[in-house]
Amino acid sequence: MKILKFGGTSVGSPERMKKLLDIIDPAEEQIVVLSAVSGTTNSLVEISAKLLKEDKQSALSLINALHEKYNEFVIELLSEGKFLEQGKEVVSYHFGFLETLANDIFTPVEEKVVLAQGELLSTTLYHIYLKSIGVSSVLLPALDFMKIDEDNEPDIPFTTEHLMPILAAHKDNKLFITQGFICRNSFGEVDNLRRGGSDYTASLLGAAIMAEEVQIWTDIDGMHNNDPRIVKGTKPIAQLSFDEAAELAYFGAKILHPQSVFPAQKYRIPVRLLNTMEPQAAGTLISAESEKGKIKSIAAKDGITAIKIQSSRMLLAYGFLRKVFEIFERYKTPIDMITTSEVAVSVTIDYLDNLDKIIEELHAFGSVEVDKDQSIVCVVGDFSAEKHGYAARVLDSIKHIPVRMISYGGSNYNISLLINTSDKTEALKSLHGRIFE
Ligand code: ADP
Ligand code: ASP
Ligand code: MG
């Protein structure tokens, strides 16, 4: 069985939804994971923000505007007759529900419920569309088998345990449809896998059912060798190892959700990144294979804060780093980059909710300096053979840019640089010119 995930643009209009059958072969065993129609989750985020601020009127007018769009969407998707009536019922059910939520007490719990409506709508409408053209499919409720624990970690065995019996009960069906992004948390409440999380759903499902392959269908022909939104002339990469892809996704390549490679990697499920608008293009294959001696791609992640802890007591003091790390651990704040000297250590984080408390505790060790608005630029490829001189080339190409931290040697497949976000565009272009052109 394969997992095919289609992102927001791939289901972004009734026309696009209809065209999915150019790619989906209903005769093949597969689970199709759909995102919300593009723009929907952003609108739902806006609606929730208004409701959290108790601005009910603005929320209701945003709900109305989105409702209008869906009224037009179903007419174009389902044209006429009983299936159009079903589609209209689905739309009015979900928007009626949003209005009810808007008229009641609104907390972060309801916010998650609001955000879930996008994927619930797209999958239900697509399921009705398939029925309307005589293609049989089974709509799987992701909330019955996608689950995260108290640390927001997905529970793959739970998915296996709860999904397998549903699939077995539909032995005669080949085509299954389900929602990306949404799940339940350890309290059983509706939750999600964070923005862009449908990729993660696809990879988790791939792992849970030991799929033959996971395909991520999007609006570009695979992982490019730099951020195409910033650098001109980027090119698709034919093959990436799991490690390389994980590094790129984690450090900002938006085509993949930051965590989405890990389940596929752990269960060794190959992942293909493919273009819905150009289905014949080769795309990118992510697998356990790694190509030797090549720099593959450059990515950048914004919103980084660097923290430097300087301490004379660190001199020769074993156990110092452990004490520093324990503070971050207590506040559930992951560290992305780290560099050390004899008397100081610098780390970077991007989860800032507990920054003040962390800094307060770090003061016990010495002076603490904080730099905000930083970006990590990550160059990924095979750096194992020193003879390539890649590290020197990387540093040389950004010699005109102030670098706050450099991380090299932590793995064989990346160099990471911390720079001011205001220098990011120049850094990406300059590295691209020097490495790929
Ligand atoms: P989807 O809605 O299908 O999940 P996304 O917008 O999340 O699509 O991801 C695809 C987008 O990621 C592309 O349109 C592209 O602008 C952006 N992107 C950023 N970095 C890269 C990269 N290195 N390679 C390919 N796409 C990238
Ligand atoms: N719809 C969700 C989002 O926009 C999930 C996804 O598209 O992957 O973040
Ligand atoms: Mg995405």
Coordinates of C-alpha atoms in Angstrom, one line a residue, residues 122-317:
S122 CA -11.5 19.1 2.0
T123 CA -11.6 15.3 2.6
T124 CA -15.4 15.1 2.9
L125 CA -16.0 17.2 -0.2
Y126 CA -13.4 15.1 -2.2
H127 CA -15.1 11.9 -1.0
I128 CA -18.5 13.1 -2.2
Y129 CA -16.9 14.2 -5.5
L130 CA -15.5 10.7 -6.0
K131 CA -18.9 9.2 -5.3
S132 CA -20.5 11.6 -7.8
I133 CA -18.4 10.2 -10.6
G134 CA -18.8 6.6 -9.5
V135 CA -15.3 6.1 -7.9
S136 CA -15.6 4.2 -4.7
S137 CA -13.5 5.2 -1.7
V138 CA -13.6 5.0 2.1
L139 CA -13.3 8.2 4.2
L140 CA -11.1 7.4 7.2
P141 CA -11.5 9.7 10.3
A142 CA -7.9 10.7 11.2
L143 CA -9.1 11.6 14.7
D144 CA -9.8 7.9 15.4
F145 CA -6.1 6.9 14.8
M146 CA -3.8 9.8 14.8
K147 CA -2.6 10.7 18.3
I148 CA 0.1 12.7 20.1
D149 CA 1.2 12.3 23.7
E150 CA 1.8 14.8 26.5
D151 CA 5.1 15.9 24.8
N152 CA 3.4 16.3 21.4
E153 CA 5.2 13.2 20.2
P154 CA 3.1 11.1 17.8
D155 CA 2.1 7.6 18.9
I156 CA 2.8 5.3 15.9
P157 CA 1.9 2.0 17.6
F158 CA -1.5 3.6 18.5
T159 CA -2.1 4.4 14.8
T160 CA -1.2 0.9 13.7
E161 CA -3.4 -0.6 16.4
H162 CA -6.4 1.6 15.5
L163 CA -6.0 1.9 11.7
M164 CA -5.3 -1.7 10.8
P165 CA -8.7 -3.1 11.9
I166 CA -10.4 -0.3 9.9
L167 CA -8.5 -1.2 6.8
A168 CA -9.1 -4.9 7.3
A169 CA -12.9 -4.2 7.7
H170 CA -12.8 -2.7 4.1
K171 CA -10.8 -5.5 2.5
D172 CA -12.6 -5.0 -0.8
N173 CA -11.7 -1.3 -1.0
K174 CA -8.5 0.0 -2.4
L175 CA -8.8 3.8 -2.2
F176 CA -8.9 5.4 1.3
I177 CA -9.0 9.1 2.0
T178 CA -8.0 10.8 5.2
Q179 CA -7.2 14.2 6.8
G180 CA -3.7 15.4 7.1
F181 CA -2.6 17.6 10.0
I182 CA -5.3 16.7 12.6
C183 CA -5.0 14.3 15.5
R184 CA -6.0 13.9 19.2
N185 CA -3.8 14.7 22.1
S186 CA -3.3 12.8 25.4
F187 CA -6.5 14.3 26.8
G188 CA -8.5 13.0 23.8
E189 CA -9.0 16.6 22.6
V190 CA -8.8 17.6 18.9
D191 CA -5.2 18.8 18.2
N192 CA -2.9 19.1 15.3
L193 CA 0.7 18.3 14.1
R194 CA 1.6 22.1 13.7
R195 CA 1.5 24.1 10.5
G196 CA 2.4 22.1 7.4
G197 CA 1.6 18.9 9.4
S198 CA -0.1 16.9 6.6
D199 CA 3.4 15.8 5.4
Y200 CA 3.9 14.5 8.9
T201 CA 0.6 12.6 8.8
A202 CA 1.7 11.0 5.6
S203 CA 5.0 9.9 7.0
L204 CA 3.4 8.7 10.2
L205 CA 0.8 6.7 8.3
G206 CA 3.6 5.2 6.1
A207 CA 5.4 4.1 9.2
A208 CA 2.3 2.8 11.0
I209 CA 1.2 0.5 8.1
M210 CA 4.7 -0.1 6.8
A211 CA 3.7 1.4 3.4
E212 CA 5.6 0.6 0.3
E213 CA 6.2 4.3 -0.3
V214 CA 5.1 7.8 0.8
Q215 CA 4.5 10.3 -1.9
I216 CA 4.3 14.0 -1.1
W217 CA 2.5 15.8 -4.0
T218 CA 3.0 19.5 -3.9
D219 CA 3.4 22.6 -6.2
I220 CA 7.1 22.1 -7.1
D221 CA 9.1 19.4 -8.7
G222 CA 10.8 18.1 -5.6
M223 CA 13.3 19.5 -3.1
H224 CA 15.4 22.2 -4.7
N225 CA 19.0 23.0 -4.0
N226 CA 18.1 26.3 -2.4
D227 CA 15.0 28.2 -1.3
P228 CA 13.1 29.0 -4.6
R229 CA 11.2 31.8 -2.9
I230 CA 14.5 33.6 -2.3
V231 CA 17.1 32.5 -4.9
K232 CA 16.6 32.4 -8.7
G233 CA 17.6 29.4 -10.8
T234 CA 17.3 26.7 -8.1
K235 CA 17.1 23.1 -9.3
P236 CA 15.4 20.0 -8.1
I237 CA 17.6 17.3 -6.4
A238 CA 17.0 13.8 -7.7
Q239 CA 18.0 11.9 -4.5
L240 CA 18.5 12.7 -0.8
S241 CA 19.4 10.5 2.1
F242 CA 17.0 10.5 5.1
D243 CA 19.6 12.4 7.1
E244 CA 20.0 15.1 4.5
A245 CA 16.3 15.5 4.0
A246 CA 15.6 15.6 7.7
E247 CA 18.3 18.3 8.1
L248 CA 16.8 20.4 5.3
A249 CA 13.3 20.0 6.5
Y250 CA 14.2 20.9 10.1
F251 CA 16.3 23.9 9.0
G252 CA 13.7 25.6 6.9
A253 CA 13.0 23.9 3.5
K254 CA 9.2 24.5 3.6
I255 CA 8.4 21.8 1.2
L256 CA 8.6 19.3 4.1
H257 CA 7.2 19.7 7.6
P258 CA 10.3 19.8 10.0
Q259 CA 9.6 16.5 11.7
S260 CA 8.2 14.6 8.7
V261 CA 11.2 12.7 7.7
F262 CA 11.8 10.9 11.0
P263 CA 9.0 8.3 10.9
A264 CA 9.8 7.3 7.4
Q265 CA 13.5 7.1 8.3
K266 CA 12.9 5.0 11.4
Y267 CA 10.7 2.5 9.4
R268 CA 12.8 2.8 6.2
I269 CA 9.9 3.9 4.0
P270 CA 11.1 5.7 0.9
V271 CA 9.5 9.2 0.4
R272 CA 9.0 10.8 -3.0
L273 CA 8.5 14.6 -3.4
L274 CA 6.4 15.1 -6.6
N275 CA 4.8 17.9 -8.5
T276 CA 1.0 17.8 -8.9
M277 CA 1.2 20.4 -11.7
E278 CA 3.8 18.3 -13.5
P279 CA 3.2 14.7 -12.6
Q280 CA 5.8 13.4 -15.1
A281 CA 8.7 15.2 -13.5
A282 CA 11.1 13.0 -11.6
G283 CA 10.9 14.9 -8.3
T284 CA 13.1 13.9 -5.3
L285 CA 13.5 10.4 -3.9
I286 CA 14.4 10.3 -0.2
S287 CA 15.8 7.0 1.0
A288 CA 18.5 5.3 3.0
E289 CA 21.0 5.8 0.1
S290 CA 23.5 8.6 0.2
E291 CA 25.5 10.0 -2.7
K292 CA 29.2 10.5 -1.9
G293 CA 31.0 13.8 -2.2
K294 CA 28.3 16.2 -3.2
I295 CA 26.8 19.3 -1.6
K296 CA 23.0 18.9 -2.1
S297 CA 21.1 21.9 -0.9
I298 CA 21.0 25.0 1.2
A299 CA 18.1 26.0 3.5
A300 CA 17.5 28.7 6.2
K301 CA 15.4 28.9 9.3
D302 CA 14.3 32.2 10.8
G303 CA 13.1 33.1 14.2
I304 CA 16.2 31.9 16.0
T305 CA 17.5 33.3 19.3
A306 CA 21.1 32.8 20.3
I307 CA 22.1 32.7 24.0
K308 CA 25.7 33.0 25.2
I309 CA 26.5 31.9 28.8
Q310 CA 29.9 33.1 29.9
S311 CA 31.4 31.7 33.1
S312 CA 34.8 31.7 34.6
R313 CA 33.8 28.7 36.6
M314 CA 33.4 26.7 33.4
L315 CA 37.2 26.5 33.1
L316 CA 37.9 22.8 33.5
A317 CA 34.6 22.2 35.2

